[in-house]
Tab-separated table of C-alpha atoms in Angstrom:
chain	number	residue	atom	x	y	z
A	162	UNK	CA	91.104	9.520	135.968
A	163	UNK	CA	88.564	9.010	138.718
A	164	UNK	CA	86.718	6.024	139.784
A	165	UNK	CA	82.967	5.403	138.367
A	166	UNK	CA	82.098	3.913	141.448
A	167	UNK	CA	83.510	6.573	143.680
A	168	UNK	CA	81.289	8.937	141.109
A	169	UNK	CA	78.291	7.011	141.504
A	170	UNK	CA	78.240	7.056	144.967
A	171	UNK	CA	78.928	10.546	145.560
A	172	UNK	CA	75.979	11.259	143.207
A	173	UNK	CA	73.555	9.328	145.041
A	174	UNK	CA	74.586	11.013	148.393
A	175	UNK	CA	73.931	14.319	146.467
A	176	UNK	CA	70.698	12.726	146.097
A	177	UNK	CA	69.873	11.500	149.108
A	178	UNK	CA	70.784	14.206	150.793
A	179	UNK	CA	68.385	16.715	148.234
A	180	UNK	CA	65.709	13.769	148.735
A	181	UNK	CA	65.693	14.712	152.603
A	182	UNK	CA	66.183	18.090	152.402
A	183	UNK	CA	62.405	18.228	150.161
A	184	UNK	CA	60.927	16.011	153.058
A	185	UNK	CA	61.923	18.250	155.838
A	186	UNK	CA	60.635	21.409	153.858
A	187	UNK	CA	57.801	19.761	152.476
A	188	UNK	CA	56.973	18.579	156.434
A	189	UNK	CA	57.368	21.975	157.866
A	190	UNK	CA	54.948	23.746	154.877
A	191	UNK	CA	52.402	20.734	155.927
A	192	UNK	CA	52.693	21.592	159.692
A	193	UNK	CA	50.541	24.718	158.901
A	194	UNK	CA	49.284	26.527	161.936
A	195	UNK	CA	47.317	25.834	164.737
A	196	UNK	CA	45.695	29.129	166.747
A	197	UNK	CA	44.233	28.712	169.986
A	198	UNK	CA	42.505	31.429	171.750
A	199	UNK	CA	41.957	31.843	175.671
A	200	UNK	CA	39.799	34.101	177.578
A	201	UNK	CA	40.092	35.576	180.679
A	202	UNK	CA	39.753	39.061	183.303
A	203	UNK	CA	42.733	40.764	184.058
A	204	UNK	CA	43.315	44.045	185.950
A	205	UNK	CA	44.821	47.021	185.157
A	206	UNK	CA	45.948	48.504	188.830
A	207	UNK	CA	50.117	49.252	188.393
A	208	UNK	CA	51.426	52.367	189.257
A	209	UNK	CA	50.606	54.923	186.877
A	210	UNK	CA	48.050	52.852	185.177
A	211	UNK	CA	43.717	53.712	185.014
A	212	UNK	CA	42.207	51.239	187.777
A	213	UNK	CA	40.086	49.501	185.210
A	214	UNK	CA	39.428	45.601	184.928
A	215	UNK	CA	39.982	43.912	181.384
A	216	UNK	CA	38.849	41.190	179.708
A	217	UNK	CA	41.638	39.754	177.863
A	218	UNK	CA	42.199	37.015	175.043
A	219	UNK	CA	45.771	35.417	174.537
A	220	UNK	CA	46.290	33.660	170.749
A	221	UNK	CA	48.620	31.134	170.747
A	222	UNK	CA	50.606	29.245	167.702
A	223	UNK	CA	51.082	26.052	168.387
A	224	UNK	CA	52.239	24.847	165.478
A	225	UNK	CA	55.436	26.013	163.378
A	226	UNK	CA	53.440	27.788	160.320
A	227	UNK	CA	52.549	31.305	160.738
A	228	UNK	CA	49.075	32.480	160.736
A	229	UNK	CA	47.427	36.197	160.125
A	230	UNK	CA	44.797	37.545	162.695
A	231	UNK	CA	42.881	39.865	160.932
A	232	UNK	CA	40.498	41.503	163.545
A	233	UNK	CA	39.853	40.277	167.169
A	234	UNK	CA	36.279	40.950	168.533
A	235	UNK	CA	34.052	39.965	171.523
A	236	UNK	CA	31.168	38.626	171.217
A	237	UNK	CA	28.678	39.015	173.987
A	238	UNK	CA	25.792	36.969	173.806
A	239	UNK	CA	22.882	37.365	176.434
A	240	UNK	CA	21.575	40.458	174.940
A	241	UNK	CA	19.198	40.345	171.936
A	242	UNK	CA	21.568	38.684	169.057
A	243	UNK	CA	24.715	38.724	168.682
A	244	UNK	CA	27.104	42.088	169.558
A	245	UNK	CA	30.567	42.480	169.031
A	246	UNK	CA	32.726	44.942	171.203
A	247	UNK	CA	36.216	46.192	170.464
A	248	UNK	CA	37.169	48.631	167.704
A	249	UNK	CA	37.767	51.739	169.548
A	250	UNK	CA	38.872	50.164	173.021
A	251	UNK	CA	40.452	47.287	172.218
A	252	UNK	CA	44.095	47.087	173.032
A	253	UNK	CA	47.009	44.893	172.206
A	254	UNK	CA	49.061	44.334	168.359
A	255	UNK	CA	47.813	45.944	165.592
A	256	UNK	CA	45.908	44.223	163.293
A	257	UNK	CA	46.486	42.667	160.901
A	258	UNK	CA	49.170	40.784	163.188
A	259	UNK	CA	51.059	38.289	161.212
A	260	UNK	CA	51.393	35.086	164.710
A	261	UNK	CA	54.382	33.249	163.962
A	262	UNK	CA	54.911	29.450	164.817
A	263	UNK	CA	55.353	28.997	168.788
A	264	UNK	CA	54.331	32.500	169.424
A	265	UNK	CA	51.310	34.264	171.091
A	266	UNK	CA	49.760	37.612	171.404
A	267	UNK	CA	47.566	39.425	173.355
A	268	UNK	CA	44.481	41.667	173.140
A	269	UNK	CA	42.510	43.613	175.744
A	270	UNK	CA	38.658	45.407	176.021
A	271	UNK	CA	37.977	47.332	179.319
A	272	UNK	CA	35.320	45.788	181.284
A	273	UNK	CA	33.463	48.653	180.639
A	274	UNK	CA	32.516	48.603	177.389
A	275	UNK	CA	31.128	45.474	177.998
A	276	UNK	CA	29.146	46.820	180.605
A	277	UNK	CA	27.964	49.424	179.204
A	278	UNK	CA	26.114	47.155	176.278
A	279	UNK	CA	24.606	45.028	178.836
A	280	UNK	CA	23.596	48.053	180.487
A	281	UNK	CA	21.740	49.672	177.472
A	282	UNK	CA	20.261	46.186	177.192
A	283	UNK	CA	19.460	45.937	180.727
A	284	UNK	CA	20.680	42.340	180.711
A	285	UNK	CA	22.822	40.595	183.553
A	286	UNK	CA	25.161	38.456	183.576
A	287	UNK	CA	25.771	37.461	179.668
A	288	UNK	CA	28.665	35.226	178.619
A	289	UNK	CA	31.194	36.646	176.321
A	290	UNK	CA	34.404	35.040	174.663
A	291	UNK	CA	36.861	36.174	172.153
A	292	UNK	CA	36.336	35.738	167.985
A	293	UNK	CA	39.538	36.041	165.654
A	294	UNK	CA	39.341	36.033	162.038
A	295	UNK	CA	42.438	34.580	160.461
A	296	UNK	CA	43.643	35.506	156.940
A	297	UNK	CA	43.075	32.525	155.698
A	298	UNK	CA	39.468	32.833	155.959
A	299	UNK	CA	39.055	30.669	158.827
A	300	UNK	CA	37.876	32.108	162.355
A	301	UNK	CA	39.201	31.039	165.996
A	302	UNK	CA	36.882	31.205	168.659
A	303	UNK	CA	38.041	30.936	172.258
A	304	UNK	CA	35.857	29.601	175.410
A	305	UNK	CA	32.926	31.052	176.554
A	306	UNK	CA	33.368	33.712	179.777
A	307	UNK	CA	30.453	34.408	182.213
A	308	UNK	CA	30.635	38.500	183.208
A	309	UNK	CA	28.808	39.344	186.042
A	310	UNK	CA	28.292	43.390	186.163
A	311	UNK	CA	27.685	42.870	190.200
A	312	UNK	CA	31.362	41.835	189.627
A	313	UNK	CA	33.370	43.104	187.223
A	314	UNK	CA	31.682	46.248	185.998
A	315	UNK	CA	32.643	48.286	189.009
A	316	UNK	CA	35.683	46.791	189.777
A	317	UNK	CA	35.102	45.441	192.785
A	318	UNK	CA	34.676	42.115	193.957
A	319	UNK	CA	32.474	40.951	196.554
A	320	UNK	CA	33.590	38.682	198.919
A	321	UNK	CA	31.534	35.810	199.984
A	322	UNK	CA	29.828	35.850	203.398
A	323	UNK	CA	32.056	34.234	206.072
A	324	UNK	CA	30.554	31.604	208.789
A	325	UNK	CA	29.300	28.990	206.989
A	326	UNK	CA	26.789	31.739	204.830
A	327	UNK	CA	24.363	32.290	207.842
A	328	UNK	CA	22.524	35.589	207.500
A	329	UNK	CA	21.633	35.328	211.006
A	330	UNK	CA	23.346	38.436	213.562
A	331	UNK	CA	25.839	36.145	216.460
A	332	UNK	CA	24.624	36.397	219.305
A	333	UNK	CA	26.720	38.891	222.389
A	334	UNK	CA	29.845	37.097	224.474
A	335	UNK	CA	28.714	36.158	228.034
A	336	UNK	CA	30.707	38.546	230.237
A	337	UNK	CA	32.464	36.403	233.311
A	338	UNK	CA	31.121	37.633	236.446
């Protein structure tokens, strides 16, 4: 009929090739995920758009599991404890988001708002950076961001004296005579 030993070792590719296929699954389950978050200021000046600046924070996935963000806040600290601003301004996927693996998303907050709390607090500058709670109960946090209301409040930036930073007038050209 057939051979045993052409049985036997079609069999033990079978299982070989099952063994592998359990590693490789079993590898990519234990990869997990791997959120980063990064803050920075953006502006909002296209065509057609509200002249606003935003600060913005970009998630990334850097690993191949998929991870749920669950709410994205800012924290501003500077003011007396701890505030969190988004909610009603914030911008960007809704939440929850489900990030898969290589992936990243992004959420905005107008300057503004931000502004306006360290207004009410009467507190300038504060530092503010991005918080993400994940679905697994864990919590991202990205680096901290110094806001300057001089700066980015009214959405203008002042440039820095020219001349080497003397305040003193230059003196009047010599006319030839």
């Amino acid at each position: 009929m057939s051979d045993p030993i052409a049985r036997l070792a079609a069999l033990t590719a079978a299982a070989v090739a099952l063994a592998a296929l359990t590693v490789a699954v079993l590898a990519y389950r234990r990869s997990g995920a791997r959120p980063t978050a990064r803050l920075y200021h953006m502006n909002n000046f296209g065509p057609g758009d509200a002249k606003e600046f935003l600060i913005a924070t970009t998630v990334t996935n850097g690993a191949l599991g998929a991870v749920q963000v669950v709410t994205c806040e800012f924290e501003v600290r500077g003011v007396r404890g701890r505030h969190m601003v988004g909610g009603q301004g914030r911008r960007g996927p809704e939440l929850p988001f489900r990030l898969e693996g290589h992936q990243s998303a992004t959420w905005t907050v107008p300057a503004a708002d931000v502004a306006e709390l360290l207004r009410v607090y009467d507190k300038n500058p504060a530092r503010i950076r991005a918080v993400l709670a994940l679905g697994s109960g864990g919590t991202v946090k990205g680096g901290w961001f110094r806001f300057d209301l001089d700066k980015w409040a009214t959405g203008v930036v002042v440039p820095a004296p020219r001349g080497g930073g003397s305040k003193q007038a230059a003196a009047p050209a010599k006319a030839k005579g």
